[in-house]
Coordinates of C-alpha atoms in Angstrom, one line a residue:
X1 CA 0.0 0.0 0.0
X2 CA 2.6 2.5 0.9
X3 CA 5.1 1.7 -2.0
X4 CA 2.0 1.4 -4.5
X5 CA 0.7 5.0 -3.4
X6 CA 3.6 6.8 -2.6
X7 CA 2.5 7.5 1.0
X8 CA 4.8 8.3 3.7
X9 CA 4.7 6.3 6.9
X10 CA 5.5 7.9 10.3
X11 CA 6.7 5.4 12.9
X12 CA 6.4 5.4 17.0
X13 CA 8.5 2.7 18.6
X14 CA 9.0 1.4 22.6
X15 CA 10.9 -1.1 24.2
X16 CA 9.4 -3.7 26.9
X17 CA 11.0 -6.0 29.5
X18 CA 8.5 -9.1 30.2
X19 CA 7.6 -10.8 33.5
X20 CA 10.2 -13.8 32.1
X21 CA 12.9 -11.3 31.3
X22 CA 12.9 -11.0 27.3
X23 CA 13.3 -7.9 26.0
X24 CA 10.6 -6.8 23.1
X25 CA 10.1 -3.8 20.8
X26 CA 7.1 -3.0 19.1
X27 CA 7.3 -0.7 16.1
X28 CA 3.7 0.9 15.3
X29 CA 3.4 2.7 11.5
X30 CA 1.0 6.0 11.5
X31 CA -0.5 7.0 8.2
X32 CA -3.8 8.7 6.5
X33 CA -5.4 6.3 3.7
X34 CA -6.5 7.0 0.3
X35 CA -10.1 8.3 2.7
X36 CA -8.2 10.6 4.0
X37 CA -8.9 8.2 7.8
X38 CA -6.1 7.9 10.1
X39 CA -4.9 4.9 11.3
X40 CA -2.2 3.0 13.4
X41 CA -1.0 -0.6 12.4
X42 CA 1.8 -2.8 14.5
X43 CA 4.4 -3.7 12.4
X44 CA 6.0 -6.1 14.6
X45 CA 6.4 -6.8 18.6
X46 CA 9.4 -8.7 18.4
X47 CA 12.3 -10.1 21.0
X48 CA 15.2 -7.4 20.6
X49 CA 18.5 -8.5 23.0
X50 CA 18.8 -5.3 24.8
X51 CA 18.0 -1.4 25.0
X52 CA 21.2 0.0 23.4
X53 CA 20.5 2.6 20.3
X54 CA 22.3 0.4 17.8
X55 CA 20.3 -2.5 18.6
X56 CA 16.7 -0.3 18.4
X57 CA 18.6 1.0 14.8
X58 CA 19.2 -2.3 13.6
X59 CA 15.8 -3.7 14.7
X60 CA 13.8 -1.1 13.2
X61 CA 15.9 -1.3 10.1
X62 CA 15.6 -4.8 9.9
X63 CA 11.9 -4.6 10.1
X64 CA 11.3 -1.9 7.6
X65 CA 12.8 -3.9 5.2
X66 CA 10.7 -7.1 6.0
X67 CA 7.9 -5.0 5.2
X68 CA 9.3 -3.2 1.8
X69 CA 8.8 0.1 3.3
X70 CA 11.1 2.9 2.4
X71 CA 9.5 6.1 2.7
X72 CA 9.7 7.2 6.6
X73 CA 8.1 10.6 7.6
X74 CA 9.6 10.3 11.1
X75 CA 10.2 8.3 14.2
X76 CA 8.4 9.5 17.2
X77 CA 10.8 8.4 20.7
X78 CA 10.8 8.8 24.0
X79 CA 13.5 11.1 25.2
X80 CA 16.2 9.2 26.2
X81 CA 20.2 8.9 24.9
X82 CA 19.6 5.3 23.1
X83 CA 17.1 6.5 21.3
X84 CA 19.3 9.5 19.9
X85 CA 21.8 6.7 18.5
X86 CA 19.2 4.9 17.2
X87 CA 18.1 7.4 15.3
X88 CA 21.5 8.6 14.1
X89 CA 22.2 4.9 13.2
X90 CA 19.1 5.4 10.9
X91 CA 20.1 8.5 9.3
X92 CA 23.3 6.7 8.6
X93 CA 21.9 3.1 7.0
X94 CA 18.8 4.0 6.1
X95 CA 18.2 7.2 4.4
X96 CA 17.3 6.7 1.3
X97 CA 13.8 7.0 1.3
X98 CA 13.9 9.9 4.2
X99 CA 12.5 13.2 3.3
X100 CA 15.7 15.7 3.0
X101 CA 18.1 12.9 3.8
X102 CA 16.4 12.8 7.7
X103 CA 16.4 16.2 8.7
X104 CA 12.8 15.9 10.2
X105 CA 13.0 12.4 10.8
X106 CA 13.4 12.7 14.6
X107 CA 10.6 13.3 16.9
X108 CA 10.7 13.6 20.4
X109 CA 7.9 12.4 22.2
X110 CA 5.9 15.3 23.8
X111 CA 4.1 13.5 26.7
X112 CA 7.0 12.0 27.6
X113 CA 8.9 15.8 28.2
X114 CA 5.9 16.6 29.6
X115 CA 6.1 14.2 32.2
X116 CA 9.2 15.1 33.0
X117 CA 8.5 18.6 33.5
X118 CA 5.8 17.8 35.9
X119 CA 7.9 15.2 37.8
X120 CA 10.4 17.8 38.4
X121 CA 7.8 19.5 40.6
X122 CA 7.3 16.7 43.2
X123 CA 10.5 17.1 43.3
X124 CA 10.1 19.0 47.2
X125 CA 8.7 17.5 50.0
X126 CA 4.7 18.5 50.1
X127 CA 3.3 17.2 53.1
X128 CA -0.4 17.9 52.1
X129 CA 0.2 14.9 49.3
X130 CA 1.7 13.0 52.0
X131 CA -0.8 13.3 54.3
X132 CA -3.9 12.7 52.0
X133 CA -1.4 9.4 50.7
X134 CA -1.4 8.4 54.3
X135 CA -5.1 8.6 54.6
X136 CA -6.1 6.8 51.4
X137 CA -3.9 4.4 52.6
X138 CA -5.5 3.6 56.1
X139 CA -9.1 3.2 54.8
X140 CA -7.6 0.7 52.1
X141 CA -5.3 -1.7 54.6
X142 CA -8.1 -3.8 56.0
X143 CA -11.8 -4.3 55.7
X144 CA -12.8 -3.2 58.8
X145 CA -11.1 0.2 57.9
X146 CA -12.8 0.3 54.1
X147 CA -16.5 0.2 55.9
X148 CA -15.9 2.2 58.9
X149 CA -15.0 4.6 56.2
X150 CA -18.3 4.2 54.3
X151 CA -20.3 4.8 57.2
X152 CA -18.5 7.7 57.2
X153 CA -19.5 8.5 53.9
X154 CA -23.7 7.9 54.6
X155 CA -23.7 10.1 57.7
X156 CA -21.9 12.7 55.7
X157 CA -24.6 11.8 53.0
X158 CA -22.1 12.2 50.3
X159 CA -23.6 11.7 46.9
X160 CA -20.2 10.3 44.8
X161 CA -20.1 6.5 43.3
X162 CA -16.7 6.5 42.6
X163 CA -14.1 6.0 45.7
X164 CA -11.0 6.7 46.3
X165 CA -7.7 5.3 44.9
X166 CA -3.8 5.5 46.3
X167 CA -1.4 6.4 44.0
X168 CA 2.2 5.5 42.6
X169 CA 4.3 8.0 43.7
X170 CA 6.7 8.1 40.6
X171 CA 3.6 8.6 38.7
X172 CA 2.3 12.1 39.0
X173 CA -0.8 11.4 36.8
X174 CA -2.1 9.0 39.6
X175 CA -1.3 11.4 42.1
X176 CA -3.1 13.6 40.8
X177 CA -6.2 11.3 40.4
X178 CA -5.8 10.2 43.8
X179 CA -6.1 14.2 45.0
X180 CA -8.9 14.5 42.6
X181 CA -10.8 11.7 44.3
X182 CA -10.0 12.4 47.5
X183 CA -11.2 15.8 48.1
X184 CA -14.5 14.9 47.2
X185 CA -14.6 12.6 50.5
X186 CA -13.0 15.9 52.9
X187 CA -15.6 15.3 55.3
X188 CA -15.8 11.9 55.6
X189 CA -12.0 11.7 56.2
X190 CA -12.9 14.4 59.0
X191 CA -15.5 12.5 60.6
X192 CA -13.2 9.0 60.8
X193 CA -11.0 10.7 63.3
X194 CA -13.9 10.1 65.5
X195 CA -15.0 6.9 64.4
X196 CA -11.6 5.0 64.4
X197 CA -9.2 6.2 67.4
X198 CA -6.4 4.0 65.5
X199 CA -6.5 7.0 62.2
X200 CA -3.7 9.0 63.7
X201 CA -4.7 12.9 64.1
X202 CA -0.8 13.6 63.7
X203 CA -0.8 12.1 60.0
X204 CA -3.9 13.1 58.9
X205 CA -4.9 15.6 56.4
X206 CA -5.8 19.1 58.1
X207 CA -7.8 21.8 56.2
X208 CA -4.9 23.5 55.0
X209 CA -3.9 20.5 53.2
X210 CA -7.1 20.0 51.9
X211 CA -7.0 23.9 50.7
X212 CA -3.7 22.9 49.6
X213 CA -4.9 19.9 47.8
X214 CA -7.6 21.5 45.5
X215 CA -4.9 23.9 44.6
X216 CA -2.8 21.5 43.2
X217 CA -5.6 20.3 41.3
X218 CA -6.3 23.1 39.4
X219 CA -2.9 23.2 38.7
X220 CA -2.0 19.5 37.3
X221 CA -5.7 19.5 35.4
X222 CA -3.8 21.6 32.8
X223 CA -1.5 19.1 32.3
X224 CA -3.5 16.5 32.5
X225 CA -5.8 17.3 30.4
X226 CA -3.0 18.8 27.4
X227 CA -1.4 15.0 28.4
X228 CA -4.6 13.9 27.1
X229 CA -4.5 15.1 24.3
X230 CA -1.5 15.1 22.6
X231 CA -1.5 11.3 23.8
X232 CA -4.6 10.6 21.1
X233 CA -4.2 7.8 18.6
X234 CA -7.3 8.2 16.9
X235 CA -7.2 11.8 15.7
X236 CA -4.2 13.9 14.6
X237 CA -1.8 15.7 17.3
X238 CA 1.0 17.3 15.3
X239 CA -1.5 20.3 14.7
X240 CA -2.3 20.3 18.0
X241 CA 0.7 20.4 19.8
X242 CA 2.2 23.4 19.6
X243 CA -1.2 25.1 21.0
X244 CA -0.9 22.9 23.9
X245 CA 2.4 23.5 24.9
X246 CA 2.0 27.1 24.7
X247 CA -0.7 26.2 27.2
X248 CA 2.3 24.9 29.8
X249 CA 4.2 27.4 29.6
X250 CA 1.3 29.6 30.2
X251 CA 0.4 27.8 33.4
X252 CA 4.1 27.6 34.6
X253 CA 4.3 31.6 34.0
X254 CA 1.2 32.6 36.1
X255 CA 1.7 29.7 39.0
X256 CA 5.4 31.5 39.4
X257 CA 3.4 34.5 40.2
X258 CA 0.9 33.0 42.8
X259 CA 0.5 34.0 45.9
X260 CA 0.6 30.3 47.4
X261 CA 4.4 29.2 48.0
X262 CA 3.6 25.6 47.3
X263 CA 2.1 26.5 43.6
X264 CA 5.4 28.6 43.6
X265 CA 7.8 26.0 44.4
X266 CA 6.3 23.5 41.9
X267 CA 6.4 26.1 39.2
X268 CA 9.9 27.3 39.7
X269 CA 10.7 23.5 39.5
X270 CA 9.0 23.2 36.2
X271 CA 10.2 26.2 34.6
X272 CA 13.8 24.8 34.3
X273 CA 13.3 21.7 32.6
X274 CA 10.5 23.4 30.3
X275 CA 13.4 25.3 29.3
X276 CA 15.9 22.8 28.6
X277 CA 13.3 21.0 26.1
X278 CA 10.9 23.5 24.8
X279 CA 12.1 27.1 25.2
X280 CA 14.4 26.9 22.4
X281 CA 11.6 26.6 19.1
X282 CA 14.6 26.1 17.0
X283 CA 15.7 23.0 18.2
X284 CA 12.1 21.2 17.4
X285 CA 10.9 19.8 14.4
X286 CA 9.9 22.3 12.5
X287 CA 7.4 19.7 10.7
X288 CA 4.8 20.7 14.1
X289 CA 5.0 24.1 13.1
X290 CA 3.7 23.2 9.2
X291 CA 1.5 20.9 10.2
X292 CA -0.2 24.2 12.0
X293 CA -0.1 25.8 8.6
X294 CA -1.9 23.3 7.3
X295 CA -4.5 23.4 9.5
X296 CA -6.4 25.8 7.5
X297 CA -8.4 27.4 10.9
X298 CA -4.8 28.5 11.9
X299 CA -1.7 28.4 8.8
X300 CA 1.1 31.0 9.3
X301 CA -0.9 33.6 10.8
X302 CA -1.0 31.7 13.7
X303 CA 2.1 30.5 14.2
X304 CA 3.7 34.2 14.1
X305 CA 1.1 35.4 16.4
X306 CA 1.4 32.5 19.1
X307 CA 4.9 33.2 18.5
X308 CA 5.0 37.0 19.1
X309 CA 2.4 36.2 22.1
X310 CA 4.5 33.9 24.0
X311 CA 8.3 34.2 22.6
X312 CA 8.7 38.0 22.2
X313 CA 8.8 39.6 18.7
X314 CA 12.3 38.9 17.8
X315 CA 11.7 35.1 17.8
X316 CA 8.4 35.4 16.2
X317 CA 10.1 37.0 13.1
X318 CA 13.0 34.9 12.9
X319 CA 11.1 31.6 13.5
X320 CA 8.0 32.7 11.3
X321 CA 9.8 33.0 8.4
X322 CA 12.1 29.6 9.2
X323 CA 8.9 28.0 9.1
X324 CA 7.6 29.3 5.9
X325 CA 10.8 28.4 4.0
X326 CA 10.5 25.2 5.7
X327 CA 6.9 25.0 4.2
X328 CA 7.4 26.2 0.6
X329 CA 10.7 23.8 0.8
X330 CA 8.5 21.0 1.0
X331 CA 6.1 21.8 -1.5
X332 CA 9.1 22.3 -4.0
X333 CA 9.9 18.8 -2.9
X334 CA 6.6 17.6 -3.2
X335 CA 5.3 19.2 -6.6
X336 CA 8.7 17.8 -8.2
X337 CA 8.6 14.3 -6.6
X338 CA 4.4 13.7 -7.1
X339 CA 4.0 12.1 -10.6
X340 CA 1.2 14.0 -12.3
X341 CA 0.5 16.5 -9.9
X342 CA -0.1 20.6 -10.6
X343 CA 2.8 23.1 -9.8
X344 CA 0.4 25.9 -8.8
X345 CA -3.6 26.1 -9.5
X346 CA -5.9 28.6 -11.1
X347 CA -6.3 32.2 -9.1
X348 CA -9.9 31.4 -10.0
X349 CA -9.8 28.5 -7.6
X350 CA -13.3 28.7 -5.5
X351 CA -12.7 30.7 -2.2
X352 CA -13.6 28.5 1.6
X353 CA -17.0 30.1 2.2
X354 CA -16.0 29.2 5.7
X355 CA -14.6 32.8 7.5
X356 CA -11.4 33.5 9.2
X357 CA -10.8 32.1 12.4
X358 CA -8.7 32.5 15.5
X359 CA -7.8 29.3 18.0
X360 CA -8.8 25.8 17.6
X361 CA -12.3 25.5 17.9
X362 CA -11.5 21.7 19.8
X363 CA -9.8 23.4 22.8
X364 CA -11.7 24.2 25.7
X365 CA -11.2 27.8 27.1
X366 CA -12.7 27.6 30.6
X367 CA -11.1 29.6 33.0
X368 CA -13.3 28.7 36.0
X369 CA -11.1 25.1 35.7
X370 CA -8.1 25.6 33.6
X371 CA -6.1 28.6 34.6
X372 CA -3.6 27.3 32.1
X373 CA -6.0 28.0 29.4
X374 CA -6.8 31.3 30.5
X375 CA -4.6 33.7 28.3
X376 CA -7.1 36.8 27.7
X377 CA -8.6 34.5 25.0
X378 CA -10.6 37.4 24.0
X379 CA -8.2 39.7 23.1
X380 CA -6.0 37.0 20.8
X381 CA -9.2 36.3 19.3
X382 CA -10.1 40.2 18.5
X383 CA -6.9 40.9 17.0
X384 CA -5.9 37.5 15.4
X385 CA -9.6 38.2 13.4
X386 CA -8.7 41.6 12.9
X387 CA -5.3 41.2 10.3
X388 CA -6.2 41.6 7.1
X389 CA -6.4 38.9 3.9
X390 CA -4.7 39.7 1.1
X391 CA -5.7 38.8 -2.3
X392 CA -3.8 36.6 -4.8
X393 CA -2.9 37.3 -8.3
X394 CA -3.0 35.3 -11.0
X395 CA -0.9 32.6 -11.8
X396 CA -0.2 32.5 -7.7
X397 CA 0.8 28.8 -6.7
X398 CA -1.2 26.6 -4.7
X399 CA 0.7 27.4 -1.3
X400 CA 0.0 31.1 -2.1
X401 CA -3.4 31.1 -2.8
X402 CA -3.9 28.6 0.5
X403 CA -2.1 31.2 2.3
X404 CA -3.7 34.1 1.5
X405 CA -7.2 32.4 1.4
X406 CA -9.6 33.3 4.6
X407 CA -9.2 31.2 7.5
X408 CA -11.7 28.2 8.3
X409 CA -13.8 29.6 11.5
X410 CA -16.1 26.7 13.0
X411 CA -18.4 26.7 15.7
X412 CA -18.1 23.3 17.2
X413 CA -15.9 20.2 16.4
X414 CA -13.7 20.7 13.4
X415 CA -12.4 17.6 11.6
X416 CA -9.0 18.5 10.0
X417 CA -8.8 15.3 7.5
X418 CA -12.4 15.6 6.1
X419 CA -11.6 19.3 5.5
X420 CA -8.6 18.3 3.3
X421 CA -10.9 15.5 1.8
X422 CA -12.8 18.0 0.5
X423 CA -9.7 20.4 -0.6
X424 CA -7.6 17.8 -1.9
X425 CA -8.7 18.2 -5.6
X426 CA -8.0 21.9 -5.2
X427 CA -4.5 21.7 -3.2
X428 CA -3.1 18.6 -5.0
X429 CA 0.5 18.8 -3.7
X430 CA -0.9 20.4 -0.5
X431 CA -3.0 17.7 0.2
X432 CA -0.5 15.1 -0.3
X433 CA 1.8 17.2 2.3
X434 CA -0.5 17.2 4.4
X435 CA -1.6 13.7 4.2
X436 CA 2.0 12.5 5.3
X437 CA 2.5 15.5 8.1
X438 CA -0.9 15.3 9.9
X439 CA -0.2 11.7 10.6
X440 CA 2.7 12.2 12.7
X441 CA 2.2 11.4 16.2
X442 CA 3.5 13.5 19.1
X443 CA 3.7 11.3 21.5
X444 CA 4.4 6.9 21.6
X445 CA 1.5 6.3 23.6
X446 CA 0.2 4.2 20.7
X447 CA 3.1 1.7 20.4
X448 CA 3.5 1.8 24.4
X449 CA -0.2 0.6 24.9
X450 CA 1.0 -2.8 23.2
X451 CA 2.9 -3.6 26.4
X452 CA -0.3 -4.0 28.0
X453 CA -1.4 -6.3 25.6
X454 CA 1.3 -7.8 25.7
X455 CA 1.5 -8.1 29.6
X456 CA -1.6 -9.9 29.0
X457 CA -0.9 -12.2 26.3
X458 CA 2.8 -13.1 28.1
X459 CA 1.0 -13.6 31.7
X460 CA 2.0 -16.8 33.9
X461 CA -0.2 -19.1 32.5
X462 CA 1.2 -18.2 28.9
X463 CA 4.7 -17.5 30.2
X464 CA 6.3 -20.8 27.7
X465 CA 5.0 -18.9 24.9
X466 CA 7.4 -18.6 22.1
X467 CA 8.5 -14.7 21.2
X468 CA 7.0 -15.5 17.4
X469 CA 3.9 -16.6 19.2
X470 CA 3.4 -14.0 21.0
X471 CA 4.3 -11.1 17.9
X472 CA 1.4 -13.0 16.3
X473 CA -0.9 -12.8 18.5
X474 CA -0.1 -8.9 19.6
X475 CA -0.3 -7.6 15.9
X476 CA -3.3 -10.0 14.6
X477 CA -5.6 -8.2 17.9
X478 CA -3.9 -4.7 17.0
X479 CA -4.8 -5.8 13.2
X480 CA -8.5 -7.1 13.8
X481 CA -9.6 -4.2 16.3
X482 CA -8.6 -1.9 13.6
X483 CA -10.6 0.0 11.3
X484 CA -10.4 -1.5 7.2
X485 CA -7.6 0.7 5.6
X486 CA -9.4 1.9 2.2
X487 CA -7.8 1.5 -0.6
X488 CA -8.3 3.1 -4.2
X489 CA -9.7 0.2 -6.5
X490 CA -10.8 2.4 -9.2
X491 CA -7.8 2.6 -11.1
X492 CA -8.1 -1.8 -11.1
X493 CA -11.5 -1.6 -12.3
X494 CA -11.0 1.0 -15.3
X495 CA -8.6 -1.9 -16.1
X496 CA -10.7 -4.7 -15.9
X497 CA -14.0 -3.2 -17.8
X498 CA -11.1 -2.3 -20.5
X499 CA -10.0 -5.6 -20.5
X500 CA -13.7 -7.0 -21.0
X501 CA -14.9 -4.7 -23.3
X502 CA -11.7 -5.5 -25.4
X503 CA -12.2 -9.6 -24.8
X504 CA -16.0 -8.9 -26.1
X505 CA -15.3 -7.0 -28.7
X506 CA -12.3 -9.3 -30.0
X507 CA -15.0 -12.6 -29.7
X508 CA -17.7 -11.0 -31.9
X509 CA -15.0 -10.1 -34.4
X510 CA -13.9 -13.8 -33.9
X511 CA -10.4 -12.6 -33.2
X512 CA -8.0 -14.5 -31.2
X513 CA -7.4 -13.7 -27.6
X514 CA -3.4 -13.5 -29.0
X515 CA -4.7 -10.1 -30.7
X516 CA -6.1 -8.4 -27.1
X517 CA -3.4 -5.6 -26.1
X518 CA -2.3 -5.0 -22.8
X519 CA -4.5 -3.1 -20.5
X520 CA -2.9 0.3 -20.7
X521 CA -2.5 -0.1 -24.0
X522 CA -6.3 -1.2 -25.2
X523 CA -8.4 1.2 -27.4
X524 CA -11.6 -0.3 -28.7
X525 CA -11.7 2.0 -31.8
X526 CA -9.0 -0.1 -32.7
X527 CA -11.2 -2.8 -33.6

């Protein structure tokens, strides 16, 4: 499918240790169909002999090849120093079929950084979480605790189904889950001191940390939620992302400022390592920023103003007009590589009825829960709406008029790929750009949810099963579960009605079948 129809494939990958000690890696291919419908296939969840880059390299290489593919968009990885080598080892044997040699090949997974950052923030000691831990804890030990606990509950006649869970502590998304659940219960925990004289007053939540805890809340629901969704599979992130993280560093910024030292102290912590991975635009792939321009609601406008916004006005120039080289760089590269395809289209190309825009109409501005969100929406909105569209002239290229045509404004959900479905026949090389670039994931969440197949498939009643086994079974349930990939069949039936119209016409001429011509080459008025 991807050789026949030139597509590019964009790949995530993830390594896995299993309960019997054999190391796997799972390499998961990311690509739009001829439907313009995304869609995620495993490749292959295979025994690799250890973590080191070279060995990834050689594995993903080796699998490629298997599978005839040659055209790689990029590789999405987690952010760690073997996956750097095995990406250089890539750009070194396998970049033949890599778009400008590899330049945008690597990808660094953005949930993974994002974890990070908020890691760095539990850094310090905060008691509240420890002391809201220690309570969770106490009504889970025993029985006797857990009902004690719902009585608790009923004479507080708290109206809430779901209970309360403890947490990992290395995993900050569960602590903040944990938090999340827990305040809803405040009283309950309140009333226990009375009911059990074993739930030590010393260790238990006060209403400071409760006041504390609700805080924190607020404050990891923005990155839980931007988590969320730059960790989706089943709709594209790379024209999401950049949104998003502008959202962190928003959140970062005015927590720095608050008034509460623990919000403060968290911040600070974040800020550093936000930094180190983000606050240098040039050092990401610049294939995030064009996938923005091609999301018609936003294109370069955007990007320069989130830019200026957020980066001061010296970066948004500089790095506004990097990413519109970058852009009109790849539709050079596209327009001479697509066989067939237009160099430019008509200035008297139909105009989007749809009106210009300002943010994505899919993200949620609600200040009374995210503060991260709240970035005087309004006023972006005013003035992003207020620059001016200029017209094209004739004979402008496709890119141009694109460009210069009104941004897309929508008043609900907004879905990118059956936008450019509808475009495609107008933006031919466009479309094909942005059928490879929208399909590059932002995060490996996709090829790291195998591992709990897998951790089902290899449990210890299955533990004997052999590593060839167990690839089969992984990628036949990823392949089965999977919507059908569409593929363009009308190209095969043209051929076949030529072939029995020319078989028909040759029998009533009582020809031989020796005489029929090949396919391409049959032409009825020949007979």
């Amino acid at each position: 499918m991807f050789v026949k129809n030139k597509y590019r494939v964009s790949l995530t990958t993830d390594c896995w240790t299993s309960g019997q000690n054999i190391n796997y890696m799972v390499l998961t291919a990311h690509f739009i169909d001829s439907d313009w419908k995304l869609h995620k296939r495993i490749l292959s969840f295979s025994p690799i002999e250890n973590h080191k880059g070279d060995t990834i390299g050689k594995t993903i290489e080796k699998n490629l090849k298997d599978w005839g593919i040659e055209r790689v968009m990029t590789l999405t990885v987690d952010n760690a120093s073997s996956n750097d080598t095995a990406v250089a080892y890539l750009l070194k044997r396998f970049n033949k079929g890599l778009l400008f040699g590899g330049e945008f090949l690597h990808v660094r997974c953005c949930a993974h950084i994002l974890n990070l950052i908020v890691t760095d923030a539990f850094k310090e000691h905060n008691d509240c979480i420890d002391r809201i831990r220690y309570a969770v804890r106490f009504i889970r030990s025993s029985p006797a605790r857990f009902l004690k606990f719902k009585k608790c509950i009923e004479l507080e006649k708290i109206a809430c189904k779901s209970y309360v869970c403890l947490d990992v502590p290395t995993r900050w998304n569960s602590t903040y889950m944990m938090l999340e659940a827990a305040v809803k219960f405040e009283k309950a925990f309140d009333r226990l001191e009375d009911e059990d004289a074993s739930y030590r007053h010393d260790m238990s939540p006060n209403k400071e940390d409760w006041t504390n805890a609700r805080m924190l809340i607020r404050f990891l629901k923005v990155f839980y939620d931007v988590t969320l969704k730059i960790s989706g599979s089943l709709y594209t992130t790379s024209n999401l992302v950049f949104h998003q993280i502008t959202v962190v560093q928003n959140c970062i910024r005015l927590n720095a400022g608050s008034a509460n030292a623990l919000l403060v102290g968290m911040a600070n912590n974040m800020k550093a390592k936000f930094e180190k991975y983000w606050g240098n635009n040039e050092k990401n792939n610049l294939l995030l920023y064009v996938a923005i321009v091609l999301d018609p609601r936003k294109k370069l406008r955007f990007v320069s103003f989130c830019l200026k916004n957020f980066f001061g006005p010296e970066v948004a120039e500089s790095m506004g007009n990097v990413v519109e080289q970058c852009c009109r760089r790849l539709f050079h590269e596209y327009s001479t590589t697509r066989s067939g395809s237009r160099q430019g289209c008509s200035s008297t190309s139909t105009t989007s009825t749809q009106t210009v825009s300002g943010l994505d109409a899919n993200i949620d501005f609600d200040s009374n829960e995210n503060v991260g969100e709240d970035f005087v929406y309004d006023t972006i909105v005013e003035e992003f709406e207020d620059d001016s569209i200029t017209p094209f002239e004739q004979g402008s290229s496709e890119i141009d008029i694109y460009l210069l045509e009104a941004n897309v404004r929508t008043e609900g959900d907004f879905d990118i790929l059956q936008w450019w479905k509808m475009n495609s026949d107008r933006f031919e090389v466009l479309g094909q750009m942005a059928r490879d670039i929208l399909a590059i994931p932002v995060s490996t969440v996709a090829s790291e949810s195998a591992f709990s197949t897998g951790g089902r498939v290899v449990d210890s009643s299955r533990c004997s099963l052999a590593p060839k086994t167990v690839e089969a079974l992984i990628c036949t349930q990823n392949w089965l579960n999977s919507d059908p990939i569409h593929l363009q069949f009308q190209h095969e039936l043209e051929e076949a009605s030529k072939f029995e119209e020319g078989f028909r016409v040759v029998m009533e001429n009582g020809k031989e079948l020796e005489d029929l011509p090949d396919f391409d080459k049959l032409s009825i008025t020949d007979y």
